[in-house]
Coordinates of C-alpha atoms in Angstrom, one line a residue:
X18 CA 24.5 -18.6 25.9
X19 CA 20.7 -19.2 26.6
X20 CA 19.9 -15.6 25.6
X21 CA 21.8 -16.2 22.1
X22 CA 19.7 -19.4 21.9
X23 CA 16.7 -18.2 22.3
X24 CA 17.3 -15.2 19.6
X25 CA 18.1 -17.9 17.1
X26 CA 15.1 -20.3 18.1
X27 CA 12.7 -17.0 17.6
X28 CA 14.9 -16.0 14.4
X29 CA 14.3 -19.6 12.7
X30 CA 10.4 -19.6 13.7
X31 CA 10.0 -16.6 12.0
X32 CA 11.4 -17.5 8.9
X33 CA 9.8 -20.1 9.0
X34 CA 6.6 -18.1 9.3
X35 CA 7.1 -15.3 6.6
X36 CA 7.9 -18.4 4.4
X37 CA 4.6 -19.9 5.6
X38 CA 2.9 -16.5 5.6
X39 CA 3.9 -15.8 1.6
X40 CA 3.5 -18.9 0.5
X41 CA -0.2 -19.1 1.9
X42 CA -0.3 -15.5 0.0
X43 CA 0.5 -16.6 -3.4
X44 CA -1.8 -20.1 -2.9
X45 CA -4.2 -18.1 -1.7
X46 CA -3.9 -15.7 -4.6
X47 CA -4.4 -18.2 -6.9
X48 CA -7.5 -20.2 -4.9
X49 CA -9.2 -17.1 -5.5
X50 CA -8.6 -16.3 -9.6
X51 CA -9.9 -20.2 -10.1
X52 CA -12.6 -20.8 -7.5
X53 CA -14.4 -17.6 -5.7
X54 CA -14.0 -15.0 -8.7
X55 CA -15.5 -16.7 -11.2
X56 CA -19.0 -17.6 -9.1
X57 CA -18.5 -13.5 -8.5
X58 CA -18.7 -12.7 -12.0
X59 CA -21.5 -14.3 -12.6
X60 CA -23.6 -12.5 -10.1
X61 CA -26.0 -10.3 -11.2
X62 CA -24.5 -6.3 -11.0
X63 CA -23.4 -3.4 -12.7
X64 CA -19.2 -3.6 -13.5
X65 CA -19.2 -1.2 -10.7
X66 CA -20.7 -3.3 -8.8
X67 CA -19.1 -6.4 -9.3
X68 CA -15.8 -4.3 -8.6
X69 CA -17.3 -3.6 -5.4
X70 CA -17.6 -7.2 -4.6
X71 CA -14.0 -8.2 -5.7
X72 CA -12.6 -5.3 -3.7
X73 CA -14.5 -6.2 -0.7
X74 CA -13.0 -10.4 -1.1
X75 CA -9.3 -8.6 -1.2
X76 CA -9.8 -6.2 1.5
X77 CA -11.2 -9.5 3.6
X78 CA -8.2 -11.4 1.8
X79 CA -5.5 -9.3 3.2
X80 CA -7.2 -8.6 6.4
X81 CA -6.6 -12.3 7.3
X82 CA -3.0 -12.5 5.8
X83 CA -1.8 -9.4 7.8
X84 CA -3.6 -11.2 11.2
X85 CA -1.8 -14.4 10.2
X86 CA 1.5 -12.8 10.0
X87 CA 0.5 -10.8 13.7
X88 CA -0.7 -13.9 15.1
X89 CA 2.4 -16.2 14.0
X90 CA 4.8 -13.6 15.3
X91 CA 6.4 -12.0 12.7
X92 CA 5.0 -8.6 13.0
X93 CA 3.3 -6.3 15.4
X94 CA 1.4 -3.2 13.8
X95 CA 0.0 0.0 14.8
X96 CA -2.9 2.5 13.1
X97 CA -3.6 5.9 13.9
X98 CA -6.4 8.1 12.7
X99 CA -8.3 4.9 10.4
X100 CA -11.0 6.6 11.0
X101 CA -10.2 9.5 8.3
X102 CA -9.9 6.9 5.8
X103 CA -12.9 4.7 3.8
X104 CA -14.4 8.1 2.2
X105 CA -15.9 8.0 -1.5
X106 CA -14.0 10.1 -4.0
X107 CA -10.5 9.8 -1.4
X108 CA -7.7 9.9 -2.9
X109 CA -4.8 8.3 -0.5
X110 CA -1.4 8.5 -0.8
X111 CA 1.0 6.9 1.0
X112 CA 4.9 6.4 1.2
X113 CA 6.2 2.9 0.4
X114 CA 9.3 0.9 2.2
X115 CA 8.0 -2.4 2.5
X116 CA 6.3 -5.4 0.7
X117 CA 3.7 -5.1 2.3
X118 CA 2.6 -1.8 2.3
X119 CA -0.3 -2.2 -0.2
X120 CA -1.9 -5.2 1.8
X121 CA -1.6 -3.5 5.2
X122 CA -3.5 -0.6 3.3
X123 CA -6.2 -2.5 1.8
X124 CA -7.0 -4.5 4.6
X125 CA -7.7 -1.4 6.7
X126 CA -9.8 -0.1 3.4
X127 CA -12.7 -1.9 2.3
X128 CA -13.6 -0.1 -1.2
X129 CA -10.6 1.1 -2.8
X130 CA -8.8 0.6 -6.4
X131 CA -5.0 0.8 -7.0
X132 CA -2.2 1.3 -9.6
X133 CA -0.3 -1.9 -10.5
X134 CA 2.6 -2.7 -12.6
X135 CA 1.6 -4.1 -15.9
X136 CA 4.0 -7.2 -15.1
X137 CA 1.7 -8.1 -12.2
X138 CA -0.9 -9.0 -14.7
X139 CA 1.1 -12.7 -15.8
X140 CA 1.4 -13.3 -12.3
X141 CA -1.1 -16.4 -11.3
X142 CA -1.6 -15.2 -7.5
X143 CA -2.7 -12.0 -8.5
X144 CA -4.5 -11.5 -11.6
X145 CA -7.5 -12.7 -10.2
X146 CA -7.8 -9.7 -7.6
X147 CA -6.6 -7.4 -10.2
X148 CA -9.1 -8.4 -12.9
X149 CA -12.2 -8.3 -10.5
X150 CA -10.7 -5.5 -8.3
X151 CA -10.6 -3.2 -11.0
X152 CA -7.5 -2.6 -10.1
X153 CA -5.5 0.1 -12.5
X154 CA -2.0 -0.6 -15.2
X155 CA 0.8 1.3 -15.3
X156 CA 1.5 0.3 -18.8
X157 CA 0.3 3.5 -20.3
X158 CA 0.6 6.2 -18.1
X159 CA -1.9 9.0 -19.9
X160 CA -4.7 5.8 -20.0
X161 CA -3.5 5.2 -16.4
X162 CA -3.9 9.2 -15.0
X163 CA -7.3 8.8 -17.1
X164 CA -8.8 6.2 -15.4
X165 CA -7.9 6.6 -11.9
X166 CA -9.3 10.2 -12.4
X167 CA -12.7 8.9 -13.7
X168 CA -12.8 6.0 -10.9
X169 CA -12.2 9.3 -8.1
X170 CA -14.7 11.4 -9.7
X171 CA -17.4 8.5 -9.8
X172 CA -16.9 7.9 -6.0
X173 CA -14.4 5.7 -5.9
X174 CA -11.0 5.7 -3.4
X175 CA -7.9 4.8 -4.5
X176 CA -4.2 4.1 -3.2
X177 CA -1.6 5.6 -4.7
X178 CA 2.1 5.3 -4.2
X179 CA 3.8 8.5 -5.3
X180 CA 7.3 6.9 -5.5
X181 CA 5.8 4.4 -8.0
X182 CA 8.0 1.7 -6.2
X183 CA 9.6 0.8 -2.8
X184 CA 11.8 3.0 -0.7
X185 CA 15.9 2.7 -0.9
X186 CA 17.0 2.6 2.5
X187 CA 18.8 5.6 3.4
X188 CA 17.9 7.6 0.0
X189 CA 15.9 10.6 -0.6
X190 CA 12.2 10.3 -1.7
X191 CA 12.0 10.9 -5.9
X192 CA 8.1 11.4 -6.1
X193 CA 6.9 10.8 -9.9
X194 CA 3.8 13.6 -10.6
X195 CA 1.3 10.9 -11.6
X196 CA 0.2 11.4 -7.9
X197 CA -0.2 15.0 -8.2
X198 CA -1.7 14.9 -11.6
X199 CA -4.2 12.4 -10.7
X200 CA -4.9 14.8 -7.4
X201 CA -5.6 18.1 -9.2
X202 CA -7.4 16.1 -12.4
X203 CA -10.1 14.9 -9.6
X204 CA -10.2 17.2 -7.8
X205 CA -10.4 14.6 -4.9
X206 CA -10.4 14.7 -1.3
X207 CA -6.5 13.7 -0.7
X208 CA -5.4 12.1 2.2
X209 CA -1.5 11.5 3.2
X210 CA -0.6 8.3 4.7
X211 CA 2.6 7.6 6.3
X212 CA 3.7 4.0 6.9
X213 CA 7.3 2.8 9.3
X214 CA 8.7 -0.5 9.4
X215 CA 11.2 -0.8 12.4
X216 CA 13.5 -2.6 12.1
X217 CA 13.8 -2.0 8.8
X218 CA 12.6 -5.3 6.6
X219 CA 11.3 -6.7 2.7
X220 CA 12.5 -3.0 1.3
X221 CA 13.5 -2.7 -2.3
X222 CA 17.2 -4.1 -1.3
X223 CA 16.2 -6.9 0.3
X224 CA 14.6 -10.3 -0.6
X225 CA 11.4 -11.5 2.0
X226 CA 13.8 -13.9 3.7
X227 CA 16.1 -11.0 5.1
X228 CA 14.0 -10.5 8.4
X229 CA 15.6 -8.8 11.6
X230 CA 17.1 -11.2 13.9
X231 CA 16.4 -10.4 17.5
X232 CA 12.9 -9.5 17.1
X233 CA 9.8 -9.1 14.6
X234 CA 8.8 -6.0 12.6
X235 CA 6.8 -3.4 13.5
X236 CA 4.3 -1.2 10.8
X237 CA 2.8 1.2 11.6
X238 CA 0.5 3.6 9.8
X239 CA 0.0 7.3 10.4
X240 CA -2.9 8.9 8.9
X241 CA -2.7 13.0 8.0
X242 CA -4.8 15.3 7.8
X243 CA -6.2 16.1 4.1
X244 CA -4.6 18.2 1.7
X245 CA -5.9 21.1 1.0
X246 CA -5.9 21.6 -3.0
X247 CA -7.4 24.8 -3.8
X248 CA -4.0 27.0 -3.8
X249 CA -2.5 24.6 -6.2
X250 CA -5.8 24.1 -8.6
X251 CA -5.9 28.2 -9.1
X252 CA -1.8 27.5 -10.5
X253 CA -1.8 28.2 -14.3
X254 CA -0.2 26.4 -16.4
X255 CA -1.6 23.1 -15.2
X256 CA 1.9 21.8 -15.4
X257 CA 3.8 24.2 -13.1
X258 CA 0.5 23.3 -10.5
X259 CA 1.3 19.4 -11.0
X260 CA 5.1 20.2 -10.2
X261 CA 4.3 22.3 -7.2
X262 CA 2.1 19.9 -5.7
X263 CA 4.5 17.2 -6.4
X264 CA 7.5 18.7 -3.9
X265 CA 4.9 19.8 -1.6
X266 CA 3.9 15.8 -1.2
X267 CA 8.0 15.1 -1.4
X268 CA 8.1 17.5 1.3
X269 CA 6.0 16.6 3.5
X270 CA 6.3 12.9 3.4
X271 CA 9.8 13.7 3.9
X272 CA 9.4 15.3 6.9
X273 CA 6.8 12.9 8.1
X274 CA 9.4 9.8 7.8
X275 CA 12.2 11.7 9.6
X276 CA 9.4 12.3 12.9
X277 CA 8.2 8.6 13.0
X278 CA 11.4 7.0 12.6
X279 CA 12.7 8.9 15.3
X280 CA 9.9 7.8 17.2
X281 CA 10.1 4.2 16.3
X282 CA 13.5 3.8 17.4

């Protein structure tokens, strides 16, 4: 009886903090568009440079929110090999089965650019890091491959999800080749980043309110080794290269998922 209680006392206090933690997300989100963006934009810079400085306030940004959610109790988190990552000109790719995959990755990453659904541009809690990130639309996918390959080749990094969305539980990965051709376009130093959430939580099929009841979530973030391109890059025609590369990042992410969720059990 005082075992079950205490499950449900820790099951309602983190609840309550994930509805806490999101909701001080979104305000947050929105504190930044109308008051710390704008005095950025008027700095003096380069557009590069005043990307810079609105990647750097969202790296910071999402470094606190993922230690308010440690620090509240609603998740633990692990990181292995950071120190292969925040490298100009990296390209990293990364599997994707939570809502919080991208925020965990930029606050580990100080400098980096993403890909974003077009949608995400109405939305008030992020536009403002989008807009002053420089962060990248998916609304027209050959403008799309054509500006994350010029942001790569100027020394930029970026963070790509090859899947394009979240994860269904219990399904097989369905990589889209934007990934790849954005990889061999560069020609960028591509690093492979695989993420677990045990127990499972906030995947595609479930809304941020279905959290595990006996215990908080654990992420944690395995970082490979790069990618070597050049056998694919000598593949002709370009196409056939792009769909090679593409199952060998289906592949391996594949088999990387099956290794740490047997270890995270």
């Amino acid at each position: 009886m005082g075992k079950n209680l205490a499950y449900k006392l820790n099951y309602v206090w983190r609840l309550f903090g994930t509805a806490v933690s999101f909701t001080t997300f979104g305000v947050g989100g929105f504190l930044l568009w109308v008051l710390v963006f704008p005095v950025l934009s008027i700095l003096p810079g380069s557009r590069r440079e005043k990307i810079k400085r609105g990647q750097h306030v969202v790296h910071y940004g999402f470094f606190a929110f993922i230690g308010l959610m440690h620090r509240i109790g609603i998740m633990t988190y692990e990181i292995v090999g950071l120190e292969k990552l925040n490298r100009p000109g990296q390209l990293i790719l990364a599997n994707h089965p939570t809502l919080v995959d991208i925020v965990f990755l930029i606050s580990r990453v100080r400098e980096a650019s993403c890909i974003v659904k077009a949608s995400l541009w109405r939305n008030p809690a992020m536009r403002g890091p989008i807009l002053n990130a420089g962060y990248i639309s998916n609304g027209d996918p050959e403008q799309m491959i054509e500006e994350c390959v010029d942001w790569l080749q100027a020394g930029g990094s970026m963070i790509i999800f090859p899947e394009g969305t979240r994860s269904v539980p219990g399904k097989p990965y369905r990589f889209q080749r934007g990934a790849a051709a954005i990889a061999l376009q560069a020609g960028a130093v591509v690093t492979p980043v695989t993420l677990s959430c045990y127990p499972s939580t906030l995947t595609k099929a479930e809304p941020w309110y279905s959290i595990p009841y006996r215990r908080r979530f654990h992420l944690a973030m395995h970082v490979g080794e790069d990618i070597p391109l050049a056998e694919f890059q000598r593949i002709e025609p370009k196409s056939i290269a792009v769909r090679r590369l593409n199952r060998f990042l289906q592949d391996y992410f594949t088999q990387q998922r099956d290794i740490y969720q047997y270890h995270g059990k």
